[in-house]
Short mmCIF file of C-alpha atoms in Angstrom, two decimals:
data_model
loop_
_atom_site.label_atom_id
_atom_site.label_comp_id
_atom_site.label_asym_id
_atom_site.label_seq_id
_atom_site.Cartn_x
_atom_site.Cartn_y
_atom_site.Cartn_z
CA UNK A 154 96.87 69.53 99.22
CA UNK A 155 96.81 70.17 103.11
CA UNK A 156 92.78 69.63 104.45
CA UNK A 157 92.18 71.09 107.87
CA UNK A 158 88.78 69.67 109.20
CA UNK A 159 86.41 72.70 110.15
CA UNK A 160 84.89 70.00 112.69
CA UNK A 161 85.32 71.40 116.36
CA UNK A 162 84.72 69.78 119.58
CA UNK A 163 84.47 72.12 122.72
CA UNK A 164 86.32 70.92 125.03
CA UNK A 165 85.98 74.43 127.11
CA UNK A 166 82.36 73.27 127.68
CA UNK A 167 83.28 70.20 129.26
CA UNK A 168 86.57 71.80 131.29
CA UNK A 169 83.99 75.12 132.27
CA UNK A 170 81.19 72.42 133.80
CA UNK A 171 83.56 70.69 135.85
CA UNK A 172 85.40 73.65 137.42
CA UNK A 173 82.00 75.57 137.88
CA UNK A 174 81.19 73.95 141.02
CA UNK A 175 84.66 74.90 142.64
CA UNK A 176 84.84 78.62 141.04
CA UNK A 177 85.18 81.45 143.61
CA UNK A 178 82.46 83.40 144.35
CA UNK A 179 82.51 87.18 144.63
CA UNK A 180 81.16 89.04 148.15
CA UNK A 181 80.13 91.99 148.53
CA UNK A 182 80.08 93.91 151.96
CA UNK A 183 82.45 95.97 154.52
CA UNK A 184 85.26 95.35 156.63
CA UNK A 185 84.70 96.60 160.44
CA UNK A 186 87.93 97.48 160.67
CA UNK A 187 88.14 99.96 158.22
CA UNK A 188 86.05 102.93 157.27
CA UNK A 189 84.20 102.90 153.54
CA UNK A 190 83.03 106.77 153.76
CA UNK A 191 85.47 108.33 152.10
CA UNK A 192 86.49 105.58 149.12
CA UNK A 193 89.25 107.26 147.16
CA UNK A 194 91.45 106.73 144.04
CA UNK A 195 94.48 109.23 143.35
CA UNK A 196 95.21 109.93 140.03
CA UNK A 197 99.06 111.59 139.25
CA UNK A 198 99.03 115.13 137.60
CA UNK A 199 100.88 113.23 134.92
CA UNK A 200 97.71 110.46 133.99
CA UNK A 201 95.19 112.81 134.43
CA UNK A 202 96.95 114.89 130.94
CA UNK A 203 96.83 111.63 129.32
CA UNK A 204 95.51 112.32 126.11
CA UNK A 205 93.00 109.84 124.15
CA UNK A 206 95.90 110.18 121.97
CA UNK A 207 98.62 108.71 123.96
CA UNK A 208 96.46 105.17 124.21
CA UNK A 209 98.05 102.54 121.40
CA UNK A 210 95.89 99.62 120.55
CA UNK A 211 98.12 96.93 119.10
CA UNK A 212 96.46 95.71 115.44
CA UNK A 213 96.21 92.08 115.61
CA UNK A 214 98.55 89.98 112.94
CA UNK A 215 96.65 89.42 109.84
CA UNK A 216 97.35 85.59 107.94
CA UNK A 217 95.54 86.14 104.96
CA UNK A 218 97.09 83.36 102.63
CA UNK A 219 99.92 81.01 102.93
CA UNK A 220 101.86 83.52 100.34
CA UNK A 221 100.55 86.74 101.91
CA UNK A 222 101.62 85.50 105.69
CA UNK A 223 105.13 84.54 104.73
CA UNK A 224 106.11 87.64 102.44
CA UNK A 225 105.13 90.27 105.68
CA UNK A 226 106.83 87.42 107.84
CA UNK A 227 110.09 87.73 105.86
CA UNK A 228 109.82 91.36 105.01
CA UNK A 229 109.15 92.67 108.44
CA UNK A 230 111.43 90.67 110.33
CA UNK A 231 114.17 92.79 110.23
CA UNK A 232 112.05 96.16 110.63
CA UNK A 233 111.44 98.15 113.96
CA UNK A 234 108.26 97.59 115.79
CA UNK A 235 106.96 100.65 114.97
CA UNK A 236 106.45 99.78 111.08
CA UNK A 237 105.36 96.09 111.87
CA UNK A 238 102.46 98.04 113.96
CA UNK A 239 102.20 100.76 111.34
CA UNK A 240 101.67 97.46 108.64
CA UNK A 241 99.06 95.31 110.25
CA UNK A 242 97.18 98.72 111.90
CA UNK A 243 97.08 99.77 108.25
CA UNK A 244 95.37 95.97 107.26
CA UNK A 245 93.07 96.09 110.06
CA UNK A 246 92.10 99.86 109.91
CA UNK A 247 91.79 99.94 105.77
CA UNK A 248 90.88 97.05 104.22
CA UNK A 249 89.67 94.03 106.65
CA UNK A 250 87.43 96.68 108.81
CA UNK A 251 83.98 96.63 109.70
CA UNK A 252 83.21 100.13 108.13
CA UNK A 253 79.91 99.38 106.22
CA UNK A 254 79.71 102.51 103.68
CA UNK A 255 81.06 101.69 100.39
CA UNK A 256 82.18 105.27 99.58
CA UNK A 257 84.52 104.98 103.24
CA UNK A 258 85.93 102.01 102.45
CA UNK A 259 87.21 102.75 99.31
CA UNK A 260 88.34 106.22 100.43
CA UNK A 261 90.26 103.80 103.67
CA UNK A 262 91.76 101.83 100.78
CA UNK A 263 92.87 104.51 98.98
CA UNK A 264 94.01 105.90 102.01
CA UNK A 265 95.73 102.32 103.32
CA UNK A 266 97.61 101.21 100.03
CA UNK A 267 99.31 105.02 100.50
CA UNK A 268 100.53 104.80 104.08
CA UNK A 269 102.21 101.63 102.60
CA UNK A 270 103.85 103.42 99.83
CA UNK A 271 105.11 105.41 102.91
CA UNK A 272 106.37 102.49 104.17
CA UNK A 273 108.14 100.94 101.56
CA UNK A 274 109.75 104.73 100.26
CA UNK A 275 111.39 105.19 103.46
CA UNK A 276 111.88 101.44 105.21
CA UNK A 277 112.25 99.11 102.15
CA UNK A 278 114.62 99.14 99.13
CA UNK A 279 114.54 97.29 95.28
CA UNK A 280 112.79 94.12 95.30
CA UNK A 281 112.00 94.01 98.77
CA UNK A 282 109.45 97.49 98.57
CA UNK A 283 108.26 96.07 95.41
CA UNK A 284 107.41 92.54 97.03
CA UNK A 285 105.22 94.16 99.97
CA UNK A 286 103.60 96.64 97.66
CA UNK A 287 102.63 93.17 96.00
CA UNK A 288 101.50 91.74 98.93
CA UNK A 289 99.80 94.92 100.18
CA UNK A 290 97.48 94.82 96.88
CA UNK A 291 96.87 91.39 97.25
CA UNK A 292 95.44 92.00 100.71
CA UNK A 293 93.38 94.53 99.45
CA UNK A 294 91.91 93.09 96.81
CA UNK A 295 90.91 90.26 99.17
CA UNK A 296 89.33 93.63 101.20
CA UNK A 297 87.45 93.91 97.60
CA UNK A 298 85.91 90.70 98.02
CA UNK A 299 83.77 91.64 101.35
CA UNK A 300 80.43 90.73 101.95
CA UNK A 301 77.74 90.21 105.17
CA UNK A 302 75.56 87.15 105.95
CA UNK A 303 72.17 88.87 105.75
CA UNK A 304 70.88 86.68 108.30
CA UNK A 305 73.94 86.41 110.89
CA UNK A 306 75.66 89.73 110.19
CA UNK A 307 78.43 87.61 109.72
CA UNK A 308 81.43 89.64 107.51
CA UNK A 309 83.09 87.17 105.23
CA UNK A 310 86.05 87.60 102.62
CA UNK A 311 86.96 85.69 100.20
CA UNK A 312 90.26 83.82 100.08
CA UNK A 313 92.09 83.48 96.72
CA UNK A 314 93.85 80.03 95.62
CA UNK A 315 96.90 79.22 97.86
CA UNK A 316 99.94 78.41 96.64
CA UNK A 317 102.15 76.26 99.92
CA UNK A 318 105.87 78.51 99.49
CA UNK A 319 108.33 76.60 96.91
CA UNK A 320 105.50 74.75 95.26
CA UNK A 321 105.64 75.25 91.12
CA UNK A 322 103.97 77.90 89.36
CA UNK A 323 101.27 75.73 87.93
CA UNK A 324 100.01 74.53 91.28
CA UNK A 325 96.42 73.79 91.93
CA UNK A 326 94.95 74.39 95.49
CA UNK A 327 92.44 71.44 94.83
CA UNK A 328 90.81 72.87 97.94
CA UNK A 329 89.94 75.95 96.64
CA UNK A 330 88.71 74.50 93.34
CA UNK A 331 86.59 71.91 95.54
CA UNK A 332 85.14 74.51 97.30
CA UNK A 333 84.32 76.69 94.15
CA UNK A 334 82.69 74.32 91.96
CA UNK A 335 82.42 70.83 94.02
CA UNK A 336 81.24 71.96 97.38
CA UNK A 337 79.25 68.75 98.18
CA UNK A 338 82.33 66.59 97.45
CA UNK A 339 84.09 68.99 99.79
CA UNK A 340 82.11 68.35 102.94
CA UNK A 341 82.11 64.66 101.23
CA UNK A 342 85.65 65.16 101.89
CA UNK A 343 85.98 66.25 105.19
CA UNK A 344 83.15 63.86 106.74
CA UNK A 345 85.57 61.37 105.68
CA UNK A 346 88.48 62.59 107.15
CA UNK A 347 86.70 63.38 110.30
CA UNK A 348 85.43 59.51 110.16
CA UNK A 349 87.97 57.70 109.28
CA UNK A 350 86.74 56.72 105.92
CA UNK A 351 88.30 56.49 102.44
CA UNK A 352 88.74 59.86 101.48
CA UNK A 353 91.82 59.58 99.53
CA UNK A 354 89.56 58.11 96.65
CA UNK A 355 87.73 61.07 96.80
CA UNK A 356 90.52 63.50 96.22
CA UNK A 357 92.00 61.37 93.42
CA UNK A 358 88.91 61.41 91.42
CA UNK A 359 88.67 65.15 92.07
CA UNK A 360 91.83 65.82 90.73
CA UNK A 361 91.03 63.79 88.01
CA UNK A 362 88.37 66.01 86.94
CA UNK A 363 89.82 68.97 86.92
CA UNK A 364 92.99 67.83 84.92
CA UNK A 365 90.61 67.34 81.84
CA UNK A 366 88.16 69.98 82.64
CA UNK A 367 89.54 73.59 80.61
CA UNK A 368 86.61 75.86 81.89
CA UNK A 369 87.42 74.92 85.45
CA UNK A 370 91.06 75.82 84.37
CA UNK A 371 90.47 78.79 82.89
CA UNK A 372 88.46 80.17 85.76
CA UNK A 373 90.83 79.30 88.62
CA UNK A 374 93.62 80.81 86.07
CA UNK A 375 91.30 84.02 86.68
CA UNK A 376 91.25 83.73 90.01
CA UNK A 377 94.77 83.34 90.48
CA UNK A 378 95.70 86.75 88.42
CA UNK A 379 92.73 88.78 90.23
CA UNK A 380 94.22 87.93 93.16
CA UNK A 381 97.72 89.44 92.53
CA UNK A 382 95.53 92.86 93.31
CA UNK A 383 97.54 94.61 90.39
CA UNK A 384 94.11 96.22 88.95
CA UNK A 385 94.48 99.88 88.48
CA UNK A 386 92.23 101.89 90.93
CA UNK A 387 92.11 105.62 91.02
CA UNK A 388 93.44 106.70 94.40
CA UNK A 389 92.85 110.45 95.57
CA UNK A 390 96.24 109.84 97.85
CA UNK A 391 98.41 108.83 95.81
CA UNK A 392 100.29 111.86 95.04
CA UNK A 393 101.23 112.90 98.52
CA UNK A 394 104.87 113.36 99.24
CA UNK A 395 106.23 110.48 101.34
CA UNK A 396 110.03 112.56 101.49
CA UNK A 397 108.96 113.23 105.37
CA UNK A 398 106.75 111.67 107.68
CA UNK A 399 105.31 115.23 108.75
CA UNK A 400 105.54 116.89 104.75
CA UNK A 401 103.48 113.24 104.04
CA UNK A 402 100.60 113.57 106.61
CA UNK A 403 99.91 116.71 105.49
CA UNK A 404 99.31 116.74 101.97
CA UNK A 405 97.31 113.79 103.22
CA UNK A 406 95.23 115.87 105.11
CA UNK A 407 95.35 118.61 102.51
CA UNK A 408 93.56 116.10 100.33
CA UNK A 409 91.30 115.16 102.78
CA UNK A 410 90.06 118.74 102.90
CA UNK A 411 89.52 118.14 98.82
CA UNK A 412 87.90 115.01 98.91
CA UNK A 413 84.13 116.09 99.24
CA UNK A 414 83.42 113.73 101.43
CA UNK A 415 80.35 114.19 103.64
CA UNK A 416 82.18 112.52 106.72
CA UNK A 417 86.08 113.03 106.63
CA UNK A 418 86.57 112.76 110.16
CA UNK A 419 87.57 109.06 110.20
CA UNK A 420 89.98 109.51 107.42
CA UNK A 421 91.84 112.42 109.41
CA UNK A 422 91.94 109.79 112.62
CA UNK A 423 93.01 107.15 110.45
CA UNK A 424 96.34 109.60 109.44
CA UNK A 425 96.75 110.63 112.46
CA UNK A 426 96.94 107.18 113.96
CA UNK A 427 98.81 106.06 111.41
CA UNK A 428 101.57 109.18 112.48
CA UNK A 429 101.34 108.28 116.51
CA UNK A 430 102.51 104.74 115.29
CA UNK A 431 105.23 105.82 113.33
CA UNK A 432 106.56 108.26 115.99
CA UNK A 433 106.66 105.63 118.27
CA UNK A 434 110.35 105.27 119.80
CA UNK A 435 112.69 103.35 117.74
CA UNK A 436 113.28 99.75 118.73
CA UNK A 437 114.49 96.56 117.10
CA UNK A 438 112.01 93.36 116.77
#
């Protein structure tokens, strides 16, 4: 078992205070030289069509799990930049978002786990389509798991059992069971890691336990098959034809249309985004 200490020391603090006293200053005020009536900025015919449209923000890689972060690591490798874009803007705009309303988020999950059907039908073949639509559900049923720090507003999801790439089938992330149902041995754990103590006692007896403890067995075993994100969920999508990337957006937005949803806008900008990426020129890497 690999434990990371959650113990930071900020060292920016310490680098900030002793550079504050040397940081430039900015002045305002005029230069005689030249004349400040007529301040002007020329914008080309060309950026002043520049649709909202045309603007690409770049979806930030998602990690996920040890198991998740390899299979889109090996599976995308190969793939243009447009679908490794399309991917991660599709795990970042549909499942890990900060959309509050259950009804939208299911209807951006529905919508996600199809744009990656899209995917795989037209980028991926055999095992390899059906390993990411494995990993895909596996992201979104951590997506599943959301929920918000009533105090803090904090958003927090929760990460299934890891299992490190090559290890057995019947591994044990002893962290994750630590944290579930020994959380006070946990930090027990860490403050002696941080401190130089014996903590290697401490994990020993923890494994321990949960070799002869079944309930504990039979719950992470629960865990570990939730996880795989293989539980059937209706999806209003589904059914739209992913022969051509123009035929596929829209019977998406046909269905849209028929969703009876009191707010569809964001689901017509999430397609339409999801088509801009797509479109974007072909490159390798």
């Amino acid at each position: 078992m690999k434990v990371q200490s959650t113990t930071q020391f900020d060292l920016n603090t310490y680098i900030q205070s002793k550079q504050r006293a040397d940081k430039p200053s900015l002045v305002t005020g005029t230069i005689p030289e030249l004349s400040h009536n007529n301040d002007t900025v020329e914008i080309s015919p060309a950026s002043r069509q520049l649709a909202a449209s045309d603007i690409v923000n770049h979806a930030a890689t998602y990690f996920g799990t040890v198991q998740i972060n390899d299979s889109l690591n090996r599976l995308l490798t190969d793939q243009p930049s447009e679908v490794k874009e399309a991917v991660y803007g599709i795990i970042q705009s549909n499942f890990i978002t900060n959309v509050t309303g259950e009804e939208d988020r299911s209807a951006l999950l529905e919508l996600g786990l199809t744009q990656a059907k899209y995917i795989a039908d037209n980028y991926m073949k055999g095992d390899q389509a059906t390993e990411f639509m494995n990993t895909i559900r596996q992201i979104a049923a951590i997506s599943t798991t959301r929920t918000v720090d009533p105090e803090t507003k904090e958003i927090h999801y929760e990460t299934p059992p890891q299992r490190p790439v090559g290890a057995p089938d019947d591994y044990i992330d002893l962290n994750y069971m630590m944290k579930k149902f020994e959380p006070k041995t946990l930090d027990k754990l860490q403050d002696a890691i941080v401190n130089g103590k014996d903590w290697n006692s401490i994990l020993q007896s923890f494994a321990k336990n949960v070799s002869t403890n079944q309930d504990w067995l039979k719950e992470y075993k629960e865990d570990v098959a939730k996880s795989t994100g293989n539980n059937a969920v209706e999806n209003r999508f589904e059914k739209a034809s992913t022969s051509s990337l123009s035929e596929f957006v829209q019977d998406i937005k046909n269905m849209i249309d028929h969703a009876g949803l009191e707010n569809s806008g964001f689901l017509t900008d999430n397609i339409e985004a999801f088509m801009r990426t797509l479109a974007m020129p072909k490159s390798n890497g």
